[in-house]
Coordinates of N, CA and C in Angstrom, one line a residue:
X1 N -19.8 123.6 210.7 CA -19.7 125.0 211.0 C -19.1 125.0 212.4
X2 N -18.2 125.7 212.9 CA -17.4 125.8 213.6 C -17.8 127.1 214.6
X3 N -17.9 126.9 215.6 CA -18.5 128.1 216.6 C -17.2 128.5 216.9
X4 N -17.1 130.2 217.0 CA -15.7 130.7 218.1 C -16.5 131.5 219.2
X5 N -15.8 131.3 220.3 CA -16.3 132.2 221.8 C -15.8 134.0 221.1
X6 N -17.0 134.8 221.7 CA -16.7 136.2 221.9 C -15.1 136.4 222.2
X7 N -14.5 137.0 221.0 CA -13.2 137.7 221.3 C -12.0 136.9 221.0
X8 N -12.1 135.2 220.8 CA -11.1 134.9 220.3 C -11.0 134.7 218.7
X9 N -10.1 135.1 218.2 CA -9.2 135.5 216.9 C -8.8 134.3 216.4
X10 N -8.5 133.9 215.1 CA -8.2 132.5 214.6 C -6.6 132.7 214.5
X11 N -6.1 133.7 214.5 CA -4.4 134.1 214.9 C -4.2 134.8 215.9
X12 N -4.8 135.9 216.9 CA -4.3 136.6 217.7 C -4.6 136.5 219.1
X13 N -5.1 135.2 219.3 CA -5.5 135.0 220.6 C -6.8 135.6 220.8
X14 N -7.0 136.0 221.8 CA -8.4 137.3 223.0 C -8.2 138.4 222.4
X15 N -8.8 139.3 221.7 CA -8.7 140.2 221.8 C -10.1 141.3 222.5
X16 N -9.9 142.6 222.5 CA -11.5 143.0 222.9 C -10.9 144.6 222.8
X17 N -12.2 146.0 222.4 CA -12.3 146.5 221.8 C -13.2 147.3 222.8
X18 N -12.4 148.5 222.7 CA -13.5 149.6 223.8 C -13.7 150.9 223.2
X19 N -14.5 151.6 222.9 CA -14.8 153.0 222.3 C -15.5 153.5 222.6
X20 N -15.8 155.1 222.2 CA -16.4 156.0 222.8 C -16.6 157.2 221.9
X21 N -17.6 157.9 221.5 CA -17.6 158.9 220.5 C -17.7 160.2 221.6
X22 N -16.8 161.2 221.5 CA -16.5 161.8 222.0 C -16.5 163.3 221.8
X23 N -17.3 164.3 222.8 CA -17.5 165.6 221.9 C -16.3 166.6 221.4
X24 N -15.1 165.9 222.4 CA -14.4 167.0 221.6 C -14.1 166.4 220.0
X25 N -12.9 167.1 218.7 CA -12.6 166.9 218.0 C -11.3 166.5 218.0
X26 N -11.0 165.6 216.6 CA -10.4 164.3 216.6 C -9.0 165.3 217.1
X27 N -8.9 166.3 216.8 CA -7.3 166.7 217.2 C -7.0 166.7 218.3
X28 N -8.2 167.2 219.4 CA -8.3 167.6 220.4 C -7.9 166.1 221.4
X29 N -8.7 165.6 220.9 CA -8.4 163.7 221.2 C -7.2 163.6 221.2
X30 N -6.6 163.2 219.8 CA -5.3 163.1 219.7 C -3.9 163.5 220.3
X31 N -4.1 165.0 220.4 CA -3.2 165.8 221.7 C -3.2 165.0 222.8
X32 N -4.4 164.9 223.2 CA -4.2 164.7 224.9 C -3.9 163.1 225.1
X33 N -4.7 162.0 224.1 CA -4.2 160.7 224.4 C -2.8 160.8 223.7
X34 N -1.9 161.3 223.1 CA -0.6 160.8 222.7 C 0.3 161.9 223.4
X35 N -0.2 163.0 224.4 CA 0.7 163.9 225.0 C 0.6 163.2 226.5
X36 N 1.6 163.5 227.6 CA 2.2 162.6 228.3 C 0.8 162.0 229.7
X37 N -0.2 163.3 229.7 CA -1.1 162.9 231.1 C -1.9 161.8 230.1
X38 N -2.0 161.7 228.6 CA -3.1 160.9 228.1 C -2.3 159.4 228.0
X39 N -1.4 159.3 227.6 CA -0.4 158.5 227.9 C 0.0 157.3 229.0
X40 N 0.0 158.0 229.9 CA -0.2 157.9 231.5 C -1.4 157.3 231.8
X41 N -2.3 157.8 231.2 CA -3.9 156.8 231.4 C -3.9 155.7 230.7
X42 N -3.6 155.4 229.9 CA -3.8 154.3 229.1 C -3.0 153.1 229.2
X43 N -1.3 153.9 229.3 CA 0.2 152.8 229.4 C 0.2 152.7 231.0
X44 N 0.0 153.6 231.5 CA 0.8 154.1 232.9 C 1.7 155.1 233.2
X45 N 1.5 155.2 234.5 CA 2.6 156.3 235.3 C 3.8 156.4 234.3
X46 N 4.6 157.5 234.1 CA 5.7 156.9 233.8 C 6.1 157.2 232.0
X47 N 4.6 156.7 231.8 CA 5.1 156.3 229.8 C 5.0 157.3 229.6
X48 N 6.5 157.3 228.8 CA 6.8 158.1 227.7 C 7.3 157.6 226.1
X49 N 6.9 158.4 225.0 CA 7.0 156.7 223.6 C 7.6 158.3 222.9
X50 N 8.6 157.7 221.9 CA 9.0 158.1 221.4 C 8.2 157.5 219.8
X51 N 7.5 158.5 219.0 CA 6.8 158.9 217.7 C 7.2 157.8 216.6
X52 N 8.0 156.5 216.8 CA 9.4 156.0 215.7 C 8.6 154.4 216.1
X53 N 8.0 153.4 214.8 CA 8.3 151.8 214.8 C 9.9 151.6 215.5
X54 N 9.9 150.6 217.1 CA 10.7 149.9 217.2 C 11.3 150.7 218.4
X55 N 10.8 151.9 218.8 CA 11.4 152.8 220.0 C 10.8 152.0 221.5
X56 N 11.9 152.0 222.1 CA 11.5 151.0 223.6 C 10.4 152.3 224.4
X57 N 9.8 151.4 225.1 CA 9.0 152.6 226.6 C 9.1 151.3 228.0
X58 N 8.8 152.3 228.6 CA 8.6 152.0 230.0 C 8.0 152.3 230.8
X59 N 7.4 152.0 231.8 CA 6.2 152.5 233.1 C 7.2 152.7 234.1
X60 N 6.2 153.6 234.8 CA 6.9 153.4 236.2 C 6.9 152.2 237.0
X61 N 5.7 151.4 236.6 CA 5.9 150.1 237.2 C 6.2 149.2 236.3
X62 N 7.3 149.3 235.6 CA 8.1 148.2 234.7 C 7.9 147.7 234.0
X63 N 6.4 148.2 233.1 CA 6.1 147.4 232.0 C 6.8 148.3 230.9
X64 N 7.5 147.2 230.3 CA 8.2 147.2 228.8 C 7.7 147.4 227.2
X65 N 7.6 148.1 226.8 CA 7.2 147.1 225.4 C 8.1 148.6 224.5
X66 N 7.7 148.1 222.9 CA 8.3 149.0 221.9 C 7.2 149.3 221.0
X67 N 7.2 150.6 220.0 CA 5.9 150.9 219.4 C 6.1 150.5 217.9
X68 N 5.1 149.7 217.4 CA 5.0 149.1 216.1 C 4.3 150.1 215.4
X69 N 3.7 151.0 215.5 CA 3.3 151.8 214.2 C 3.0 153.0 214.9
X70 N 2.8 154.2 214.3 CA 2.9 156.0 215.1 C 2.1 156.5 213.9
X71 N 1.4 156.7 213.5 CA 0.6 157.6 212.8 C -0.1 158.7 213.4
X72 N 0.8 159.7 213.3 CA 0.0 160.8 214.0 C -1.2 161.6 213.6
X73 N -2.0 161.5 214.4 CA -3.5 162.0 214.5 C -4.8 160.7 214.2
X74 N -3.9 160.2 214.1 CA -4.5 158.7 213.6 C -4.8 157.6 214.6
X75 N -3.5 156.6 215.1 CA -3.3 155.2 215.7 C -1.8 155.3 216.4
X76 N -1.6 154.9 217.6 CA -0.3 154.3 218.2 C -0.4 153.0 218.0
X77 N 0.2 152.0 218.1 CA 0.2 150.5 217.7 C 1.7 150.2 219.2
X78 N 1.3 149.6 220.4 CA 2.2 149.0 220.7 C 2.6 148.2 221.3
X79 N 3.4 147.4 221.9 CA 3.6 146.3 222.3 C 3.1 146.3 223.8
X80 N 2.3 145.5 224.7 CA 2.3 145.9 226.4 C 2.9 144.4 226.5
X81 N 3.5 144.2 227.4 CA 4.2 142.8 228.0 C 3.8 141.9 226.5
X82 N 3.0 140.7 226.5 CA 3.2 139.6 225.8 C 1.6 140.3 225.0
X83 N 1.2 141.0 225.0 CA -0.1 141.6 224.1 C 0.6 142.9 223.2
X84 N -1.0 142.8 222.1 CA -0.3 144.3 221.3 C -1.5 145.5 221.8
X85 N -1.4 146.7 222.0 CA -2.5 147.5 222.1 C -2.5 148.5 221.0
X86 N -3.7 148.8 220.6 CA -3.9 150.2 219.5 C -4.9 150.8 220.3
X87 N -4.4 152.5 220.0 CA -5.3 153.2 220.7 C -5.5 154.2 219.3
X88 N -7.0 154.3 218.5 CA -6.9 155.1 217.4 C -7.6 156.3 217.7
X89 N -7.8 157.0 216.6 CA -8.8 158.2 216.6 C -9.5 158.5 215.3
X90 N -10.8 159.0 215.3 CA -10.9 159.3 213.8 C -12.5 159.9 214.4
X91 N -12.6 160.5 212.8 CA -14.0 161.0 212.7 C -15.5 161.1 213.3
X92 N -16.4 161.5 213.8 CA -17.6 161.1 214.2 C -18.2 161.8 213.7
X93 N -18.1 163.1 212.9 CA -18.7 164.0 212.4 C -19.5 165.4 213.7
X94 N -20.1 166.0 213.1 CA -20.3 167.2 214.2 C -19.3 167.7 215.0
X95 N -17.9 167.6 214.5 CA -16.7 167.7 215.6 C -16.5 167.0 216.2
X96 N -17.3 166.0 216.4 CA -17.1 165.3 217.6 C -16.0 163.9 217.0
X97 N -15.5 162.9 217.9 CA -14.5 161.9 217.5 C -15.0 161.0 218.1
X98 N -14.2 159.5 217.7 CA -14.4 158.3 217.9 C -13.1 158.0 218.9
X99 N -12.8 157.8 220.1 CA -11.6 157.1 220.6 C -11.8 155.8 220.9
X100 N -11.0 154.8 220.3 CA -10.7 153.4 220.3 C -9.8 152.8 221.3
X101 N -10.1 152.0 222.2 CA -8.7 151.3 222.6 C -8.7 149.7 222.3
X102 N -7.7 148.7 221.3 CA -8.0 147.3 221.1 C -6.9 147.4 221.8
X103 N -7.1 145.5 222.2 CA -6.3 145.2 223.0 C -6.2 143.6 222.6
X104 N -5.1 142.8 221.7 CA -4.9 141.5 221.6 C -3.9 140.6 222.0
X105 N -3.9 139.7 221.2 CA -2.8 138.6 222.0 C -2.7 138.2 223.6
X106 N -4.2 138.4 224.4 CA -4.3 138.0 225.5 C -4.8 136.5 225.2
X107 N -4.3 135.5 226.5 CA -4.1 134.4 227.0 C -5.7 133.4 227.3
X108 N -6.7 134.7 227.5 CA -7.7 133.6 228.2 C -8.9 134.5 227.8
X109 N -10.3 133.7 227.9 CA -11.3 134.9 228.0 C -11.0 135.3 229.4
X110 N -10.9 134.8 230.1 CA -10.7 135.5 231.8 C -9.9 136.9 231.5
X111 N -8.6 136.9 231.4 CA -7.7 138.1 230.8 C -8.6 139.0 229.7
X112 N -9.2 138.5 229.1 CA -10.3 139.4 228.0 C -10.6 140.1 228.9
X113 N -11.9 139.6 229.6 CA -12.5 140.3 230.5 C -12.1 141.1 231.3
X114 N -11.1 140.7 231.8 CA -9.9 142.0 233.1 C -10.1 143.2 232.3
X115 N -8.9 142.8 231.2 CA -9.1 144.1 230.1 C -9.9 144.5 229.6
X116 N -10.8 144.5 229.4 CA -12.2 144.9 229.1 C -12.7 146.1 230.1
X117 N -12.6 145.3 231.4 CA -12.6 146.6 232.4 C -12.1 147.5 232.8
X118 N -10.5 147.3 232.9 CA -9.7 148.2 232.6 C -9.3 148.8 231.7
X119 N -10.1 149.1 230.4 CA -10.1 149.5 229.3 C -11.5 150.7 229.2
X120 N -12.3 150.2 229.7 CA -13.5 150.9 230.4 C -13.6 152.2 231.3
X121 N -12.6 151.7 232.4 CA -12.0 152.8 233.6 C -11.6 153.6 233.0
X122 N -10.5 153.3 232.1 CA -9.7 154.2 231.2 C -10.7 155.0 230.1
X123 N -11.2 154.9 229.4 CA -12.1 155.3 228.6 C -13.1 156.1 229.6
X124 N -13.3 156.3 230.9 CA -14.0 156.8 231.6 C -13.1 157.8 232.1
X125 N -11.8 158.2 232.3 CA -10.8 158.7 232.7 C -10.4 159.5 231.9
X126 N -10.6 159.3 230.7 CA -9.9 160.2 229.4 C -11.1 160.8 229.4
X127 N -12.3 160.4 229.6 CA -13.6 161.3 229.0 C -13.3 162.3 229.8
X128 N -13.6 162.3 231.3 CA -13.3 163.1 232.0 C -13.0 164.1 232.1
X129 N -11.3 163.7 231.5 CA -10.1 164.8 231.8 C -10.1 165.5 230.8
X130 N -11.0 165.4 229.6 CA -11.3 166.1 228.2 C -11.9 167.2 228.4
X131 N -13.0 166.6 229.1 CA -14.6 167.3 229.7 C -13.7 168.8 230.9
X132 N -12.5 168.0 231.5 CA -12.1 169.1 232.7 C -11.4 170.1 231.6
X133 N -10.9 170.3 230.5 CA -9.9 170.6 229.6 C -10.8 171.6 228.7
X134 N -11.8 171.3 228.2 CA -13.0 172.0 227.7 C -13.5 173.1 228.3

């Protein structure tokens, strides 16, 4: 029997996994993380993604990538430098929603754990700015 460390994947390297059930509703979610200030928390300054598999983005501080899947009201799927990120949404019942951010194809548990925390902040930042929007 073969032991694996927390977070590493038998194909995708590190990954790690931050959520939050959240009182607004899943639409309400959805608007704000895929419209440009929700955007901005998650990608950075800067990102803007066009709705389309395979459309380029950019930050204001230079990070690159292109978006592998757009399901709207659903999942973004996209590329950040040499990792992939999904940020989903869905159901929690009572109105309320679930927001997800995964984060794979990182290099080390060390990098796990970075993102983990910065994944955290963020998930503390969106709650927030929901709460100020409400």
């Amino acid at each position: 029997m073969s032991t694996r460390s927390t977070g590493l994947t038998k194909d995708a390297g590190w990954e790690v996994g931050v959520s939050r059930t959240l009182s607004q509703s899943p639409a309400a979610v959805w608007e704000f993380i895929s419209g440009p200030r929700g955007l901005e928390l998650w990608l950075g300054a800067g990102a803007r993604l066009t709705p389309e598999p395979g459309a380029p983005y950019e930050t204001d501080a230079g990070v690159t990538g292109e978006v592998r899947g757009y399901r709207p009201g659903d999942r973004i799927r996209v590329t950040y430098g040499d990792t992939t990120v999904q940020v989903g949404v869905s159901v929690a019942g009572g109105g309320r929603s679930v927001l997800v951010f995964h984060q794979e194809r990182m290099a080390s548990a060390e990098e796990r754990e970075h993102q983990r925390a910065y994944w955290q902040r963020v998930m503390d930042q969106v709650a927030e700015a929901l709460d100020d929007l409400a």
